[in-house]
Coordinates of C-alpha atoms in Angstrom, one line a residue:
X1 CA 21.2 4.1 0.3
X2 CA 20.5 0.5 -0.8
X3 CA 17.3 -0.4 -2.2
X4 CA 17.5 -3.9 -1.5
X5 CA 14.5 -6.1 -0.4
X6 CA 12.7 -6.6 2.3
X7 CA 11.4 -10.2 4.4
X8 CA 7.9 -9.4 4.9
X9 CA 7.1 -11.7 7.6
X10 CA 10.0 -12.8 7.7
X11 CA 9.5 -15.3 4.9
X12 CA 8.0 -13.5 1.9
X13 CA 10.9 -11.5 0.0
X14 CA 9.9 -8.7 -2.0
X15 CA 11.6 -5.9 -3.7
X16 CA 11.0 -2.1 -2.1
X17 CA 9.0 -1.1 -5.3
X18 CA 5.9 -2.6 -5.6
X19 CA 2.9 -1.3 -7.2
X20 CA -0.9 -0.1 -6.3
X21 CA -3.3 -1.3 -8.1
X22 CA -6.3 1.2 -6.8
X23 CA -5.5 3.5 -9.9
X24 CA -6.4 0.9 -12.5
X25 CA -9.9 1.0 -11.4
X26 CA -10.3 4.9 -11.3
X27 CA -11.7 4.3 -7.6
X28 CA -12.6 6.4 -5.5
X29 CA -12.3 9.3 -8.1
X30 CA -10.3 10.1 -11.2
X31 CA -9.7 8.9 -14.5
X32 CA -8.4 5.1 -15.2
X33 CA -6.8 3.4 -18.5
X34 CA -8.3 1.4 -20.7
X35 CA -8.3 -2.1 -19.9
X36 CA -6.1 -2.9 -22.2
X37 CA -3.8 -0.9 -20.4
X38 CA -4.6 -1.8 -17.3
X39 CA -3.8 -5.4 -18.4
X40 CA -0.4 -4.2 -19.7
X41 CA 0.7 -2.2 -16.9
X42 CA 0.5 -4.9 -14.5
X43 CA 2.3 -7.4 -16.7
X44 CA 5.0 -5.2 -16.9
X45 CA 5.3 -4.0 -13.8
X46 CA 6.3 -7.9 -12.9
X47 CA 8.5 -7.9 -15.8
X48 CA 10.2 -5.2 -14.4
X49 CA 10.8 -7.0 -11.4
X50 CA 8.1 -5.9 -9.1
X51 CA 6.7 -8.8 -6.9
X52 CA 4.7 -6.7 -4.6
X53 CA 1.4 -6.0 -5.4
X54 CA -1.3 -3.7 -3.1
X55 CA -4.7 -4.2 -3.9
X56 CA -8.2 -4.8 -2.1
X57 CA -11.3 -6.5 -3.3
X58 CA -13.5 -2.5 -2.7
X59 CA -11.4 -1.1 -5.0
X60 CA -14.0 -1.4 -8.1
X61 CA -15.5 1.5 -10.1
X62 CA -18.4 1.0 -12.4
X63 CA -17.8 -2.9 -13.3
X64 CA -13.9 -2.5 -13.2
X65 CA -12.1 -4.0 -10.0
X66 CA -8.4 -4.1 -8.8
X67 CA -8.6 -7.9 -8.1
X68 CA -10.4 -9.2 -11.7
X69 CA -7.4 -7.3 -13.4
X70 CA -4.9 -8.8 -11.6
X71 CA -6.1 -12.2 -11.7
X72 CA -6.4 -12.0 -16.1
X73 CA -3.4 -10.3 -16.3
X74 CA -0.8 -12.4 -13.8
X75 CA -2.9 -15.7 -12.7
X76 CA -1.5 -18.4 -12.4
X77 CA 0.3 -16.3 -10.5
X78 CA 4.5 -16.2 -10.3
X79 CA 5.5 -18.3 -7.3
X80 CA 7.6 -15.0 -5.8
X81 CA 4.4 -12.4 -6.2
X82 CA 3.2 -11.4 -3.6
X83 CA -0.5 -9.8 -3.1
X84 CA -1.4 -7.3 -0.2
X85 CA -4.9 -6.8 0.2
X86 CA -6.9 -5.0 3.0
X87 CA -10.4 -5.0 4.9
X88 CA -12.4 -2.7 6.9
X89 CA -15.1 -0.6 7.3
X90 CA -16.1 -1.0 3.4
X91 CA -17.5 -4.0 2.2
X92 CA -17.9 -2.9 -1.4
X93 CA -16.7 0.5 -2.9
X94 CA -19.9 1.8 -3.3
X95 CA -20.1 1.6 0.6
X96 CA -17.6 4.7 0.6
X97 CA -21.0 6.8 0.4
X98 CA -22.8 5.0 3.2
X99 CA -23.2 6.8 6.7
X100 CA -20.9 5.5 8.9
X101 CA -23.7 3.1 10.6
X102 CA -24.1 1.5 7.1
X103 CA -20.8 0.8 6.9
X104 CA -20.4 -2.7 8.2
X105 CA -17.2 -4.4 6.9
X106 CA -15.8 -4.4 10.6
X107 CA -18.4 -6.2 12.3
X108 CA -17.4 -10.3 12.3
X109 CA -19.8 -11.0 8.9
X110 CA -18.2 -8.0 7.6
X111 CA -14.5 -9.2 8.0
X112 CA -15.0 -12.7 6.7
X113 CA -17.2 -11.8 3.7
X114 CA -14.3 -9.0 2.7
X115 CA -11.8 -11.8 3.1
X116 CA -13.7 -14.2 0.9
X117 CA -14.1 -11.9 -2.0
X118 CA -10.6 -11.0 -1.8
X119 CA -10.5 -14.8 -2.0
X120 CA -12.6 -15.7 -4.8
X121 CA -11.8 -12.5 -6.8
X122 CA -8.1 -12.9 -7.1
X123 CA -8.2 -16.6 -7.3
X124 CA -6.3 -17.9 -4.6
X125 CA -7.0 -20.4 -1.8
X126 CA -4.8 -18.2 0.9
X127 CA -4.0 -14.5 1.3
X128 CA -0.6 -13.7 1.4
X129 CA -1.2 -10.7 3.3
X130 CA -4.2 -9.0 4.8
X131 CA -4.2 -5.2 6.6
X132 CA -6.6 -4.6 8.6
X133 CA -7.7 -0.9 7.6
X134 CA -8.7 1.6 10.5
X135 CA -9.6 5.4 10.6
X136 CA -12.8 4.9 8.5
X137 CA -15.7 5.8 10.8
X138 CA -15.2 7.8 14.3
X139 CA -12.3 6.3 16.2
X140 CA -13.7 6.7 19.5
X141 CA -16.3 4.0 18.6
X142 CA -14.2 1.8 16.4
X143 CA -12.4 -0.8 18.8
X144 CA -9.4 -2.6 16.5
X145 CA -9.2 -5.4 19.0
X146 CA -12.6 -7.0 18.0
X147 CA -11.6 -7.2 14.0
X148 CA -8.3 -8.4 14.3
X149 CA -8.8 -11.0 16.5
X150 CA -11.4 -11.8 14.0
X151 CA -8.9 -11.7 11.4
X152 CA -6.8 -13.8 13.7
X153 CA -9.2 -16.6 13.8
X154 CA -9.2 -16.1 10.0
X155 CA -6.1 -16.7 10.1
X156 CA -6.3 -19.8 11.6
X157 CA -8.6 -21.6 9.5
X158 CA -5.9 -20.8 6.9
X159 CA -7.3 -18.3 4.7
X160 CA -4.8 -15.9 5.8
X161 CA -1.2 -15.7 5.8
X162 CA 0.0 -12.6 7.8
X163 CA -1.5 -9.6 9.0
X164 CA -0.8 -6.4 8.8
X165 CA -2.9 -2.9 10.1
X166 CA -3.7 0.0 7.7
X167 CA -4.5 3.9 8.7
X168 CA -3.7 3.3 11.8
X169 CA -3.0 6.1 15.4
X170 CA 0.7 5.3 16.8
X171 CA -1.5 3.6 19.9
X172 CA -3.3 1.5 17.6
X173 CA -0.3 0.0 16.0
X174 CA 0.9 -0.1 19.6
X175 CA -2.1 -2.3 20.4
X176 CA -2.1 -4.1 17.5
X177 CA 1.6 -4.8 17.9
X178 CA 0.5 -6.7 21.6
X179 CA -2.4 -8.5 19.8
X180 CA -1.3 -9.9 17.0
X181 CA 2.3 -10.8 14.9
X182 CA 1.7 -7.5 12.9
X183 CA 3.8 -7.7 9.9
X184 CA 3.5 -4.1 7.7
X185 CA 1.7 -0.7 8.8
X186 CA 0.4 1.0 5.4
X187 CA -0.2 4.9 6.5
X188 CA -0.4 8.2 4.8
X189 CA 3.4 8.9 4.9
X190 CA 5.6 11.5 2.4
X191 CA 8.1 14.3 2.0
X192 CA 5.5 16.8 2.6
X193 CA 3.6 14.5 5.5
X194 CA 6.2 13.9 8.0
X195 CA 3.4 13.2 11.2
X196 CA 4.6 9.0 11.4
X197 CA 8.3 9.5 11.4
X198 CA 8.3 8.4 14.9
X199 CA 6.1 5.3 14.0
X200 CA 8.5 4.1 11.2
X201 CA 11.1 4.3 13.1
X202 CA 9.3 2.4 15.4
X203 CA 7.9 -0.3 12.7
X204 CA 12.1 -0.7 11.4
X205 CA 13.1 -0.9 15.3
X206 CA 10.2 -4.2 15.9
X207 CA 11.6 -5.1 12.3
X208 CA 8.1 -4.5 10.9
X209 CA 7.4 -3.3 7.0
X210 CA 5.9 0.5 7.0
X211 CA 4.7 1.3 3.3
X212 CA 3.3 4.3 2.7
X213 CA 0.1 5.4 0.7
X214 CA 0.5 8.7 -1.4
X215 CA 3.9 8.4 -1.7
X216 CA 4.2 11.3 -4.1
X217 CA 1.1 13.2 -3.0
X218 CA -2.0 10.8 -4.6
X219 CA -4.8 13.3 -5.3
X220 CA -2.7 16.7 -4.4
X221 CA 0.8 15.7 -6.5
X222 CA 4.3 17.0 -4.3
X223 CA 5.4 20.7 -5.4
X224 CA 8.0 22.6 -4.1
X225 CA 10.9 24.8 -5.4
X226 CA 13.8 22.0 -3.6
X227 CA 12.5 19.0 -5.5
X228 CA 12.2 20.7 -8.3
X229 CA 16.1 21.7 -8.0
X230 CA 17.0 18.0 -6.7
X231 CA 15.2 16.6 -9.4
X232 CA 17.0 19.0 -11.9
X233 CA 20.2 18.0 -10.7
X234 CA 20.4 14.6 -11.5
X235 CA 17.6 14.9 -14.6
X236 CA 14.8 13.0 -12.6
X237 CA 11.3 14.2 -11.8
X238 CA 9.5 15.3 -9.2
X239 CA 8.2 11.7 -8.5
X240 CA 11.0 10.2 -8.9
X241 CA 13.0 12.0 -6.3
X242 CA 9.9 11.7 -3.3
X243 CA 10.6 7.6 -4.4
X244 CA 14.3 8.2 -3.9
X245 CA 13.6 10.1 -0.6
X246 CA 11.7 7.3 0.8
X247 CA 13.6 5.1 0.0
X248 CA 16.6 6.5 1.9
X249 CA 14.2 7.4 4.7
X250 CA 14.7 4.0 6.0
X251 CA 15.3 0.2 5.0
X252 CA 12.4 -1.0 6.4
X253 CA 9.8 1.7 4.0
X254 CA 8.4 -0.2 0.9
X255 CA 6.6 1.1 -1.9
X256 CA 3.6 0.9 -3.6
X257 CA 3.3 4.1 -6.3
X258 CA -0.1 3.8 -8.2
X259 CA -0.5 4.5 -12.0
X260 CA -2.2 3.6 -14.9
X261 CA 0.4 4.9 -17.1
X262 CA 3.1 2.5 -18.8
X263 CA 5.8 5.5 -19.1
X264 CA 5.0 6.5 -15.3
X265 CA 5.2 2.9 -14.6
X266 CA 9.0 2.9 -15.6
X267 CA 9.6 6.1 -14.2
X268 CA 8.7 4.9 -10.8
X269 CA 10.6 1.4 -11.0
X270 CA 13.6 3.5 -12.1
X271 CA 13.5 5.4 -9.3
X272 CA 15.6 2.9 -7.4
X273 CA 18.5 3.7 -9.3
X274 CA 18.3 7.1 -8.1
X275 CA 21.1 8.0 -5.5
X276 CA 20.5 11.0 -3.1
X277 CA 23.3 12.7 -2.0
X278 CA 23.8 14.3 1.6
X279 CA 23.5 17.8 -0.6
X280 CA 19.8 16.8 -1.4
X281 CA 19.0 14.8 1.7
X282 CA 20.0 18.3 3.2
X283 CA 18.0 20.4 1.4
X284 CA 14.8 18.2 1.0
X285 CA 14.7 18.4 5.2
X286 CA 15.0 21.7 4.7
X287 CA 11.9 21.5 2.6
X288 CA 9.4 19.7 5.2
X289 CA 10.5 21.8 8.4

C-alpha cells in the first residue's frame, strides 16, 4: 500500500495528497478561516509536500475566491505545483442559484470566459489542468461533446494543458474517453459511496487519474462503529483512516481533502503514513456492503 505519486498526463508528477481549496472560501455553504489562515494553510500545505492543488475560478463567497488566495499565498508559483481547475455549467458562484436556463457556463462563451478567469485570477498564461464539470443541469439535455471539443480547441490555442472530466455517468467518461486524451475523472467517491468502483478501476486500467470529491463525507462527515475501531487501533481518526482506505483502494486514486484548518491540514497529509492491514481492509468492506 504505497502512497507514491502519480504522472498526471503522463508528464506532470504529483504526490497522492493534494489539497481543495473550495473550503477556504466557505463556498457553497459553511463557515471559512480567516484570511490569514487561509493564507497559511496553503503555504503549508506546499511545505508539507503537497504539489496538487484543486481549485476553480466559481469557488468565491462574498469577495473571497479560491484562486485570489492561491495566487498571494504561492505566486510565483513552485515550478512542481500543479493547479486543477474546472468549468461548467457555473460561470460565477452566485450562478449556483440560477435556473438551470440561466446557467450558461457550457455554452461556447461560457467555456472560454470560465477559462479566462481561471486564467487571469490565478495568474498564469496556461492551465495545467482543466475538468470539464458535468451533472449540473438535466443530463438528458446537456450533450458533453459540444463543451469539450470546445475545451479542446481551447486547448489548442494553448491556454490549456490537459483535460480532464468532472461529475461525470460511466458513459460519459466512456465518451469522453473517445473524444478527447482525458487525463483525471473527479467524482463523488468514498468508503460509504461505493457506486464508481467499476469506473476507477476502469480510469487505473486506461492509466487515467480518478480523485475523488468528499473523500471523508464533505457536508455529511463518515460515521460508523468499524472506522471508529480501525481508527482506534492504530490511534488515527476517523479522517484519517477514509484517506488511508483510498489510498489502498487503488494506485491510480489521488486526493484532494479540503480544510481550512492548519491542525486538520496535518492530520490529512499524515494520513499517508498510515498502513491498513488486511484485518481493517476486511472489516472496512464489511462496513460498505
Amino acid at each position: 500500500m504505497t502512497t507514491g505519486r502519480w504522472a498526471l498526463g503522463g508528464d506532470l508528477s504529483v504526490a497522492r495528497v493534494g489539497y481543495g481549496a473550495m473550503k477556504l472560501t466557505g463556498w457553497p455553504k459553511g463557515d471559512r478561516p480567516s484570511r490569514d489562515t487561509a493564507l497559511a494553510v496553503l503555504r503549508r500545505a506546499v511545505d508539507l509536500g503537497v504539489n496538487h492543488i484543486d481549485t476553480s475560478h466559481y469557488y468565491a463567497r462574498d469577495g473571497v475566491a479560491a484562486n485570489e488566495l492561491i495566487r498571494e499565498a504561492l505566486h510565483p508559483y513552485p515550478d512542481d505545483l500543479v493547479i486543477v481547475t474546472k468549468v461548467g455549467a457555473l460561470v460565477e458562484g452566485s450562478d449556483l442559484a440560477l435556473p438551470a436556463e440561466g446557467k450558461t457556463g457550457l455554452t461556447p462563451d461560457g467555456l472560454r470566459r470560465g477559462v479566462e478567469a481561471n486564467l487571469r485570477s490565478l495568474g498564469v498564461d496556461r492551465l495545467d489542468v482543466v475538468n470539464l464539470r458535468m451533472g449540473d443541469l438535466d443530463r438528458a439535455g446537456t450533450p458533453l461533446a459540444g463543451p469539450l471539443e470546445t475545451l479542446l480547441a481551447l486547448r489548442e490555442e494553448g491556454l490549456i494543458r490537459h483535460l480532464g472530466v468532472s461529475n461525470v455517468t460511466p458513459a460519459e467518461f466512456a465518451e469522453a474517453h473517445k473524444i478527447a486524451p482525458i487525463v483525471c475523472v473527479q467524482n463523488l467517491y468514498n468508503l460509504a459511496r461505493r457506486e464508481d468502483d467499476p469506473l476507477v478501476d476502469a480510469c487505473a486500467e486506461a492509466g487515467i487519474a480518478y480523485v475523488p470529491f468528499f473523500p471523508v463525507g464533505g457536508f455529511q462527515p463518515l460515521t460508523a462503529e468499524r472506522l471508529d475501531a480501525v481508527a482506534a487501533r492504530h490511534g488515527a481518526t476517523v479522517p484519517q483512516v477514509a484517506l488511508a482506505w483510498l489510498l489502498a483502494r487503488s494506485p491510480n486514486i489521488l486526493l484532494i481533502p479540503g480544510t481550512g484548518s492548519l491542525a486538520h491540514l496535518e492530520e490529512n497529509v499524515a494520513a499517508t503514513s498510515l498502513k491498513l492491514t488486511e484485518e481493517d481492509l476486511a472489516d472496512l468492506a464489511d462496513q460498505v456492503h
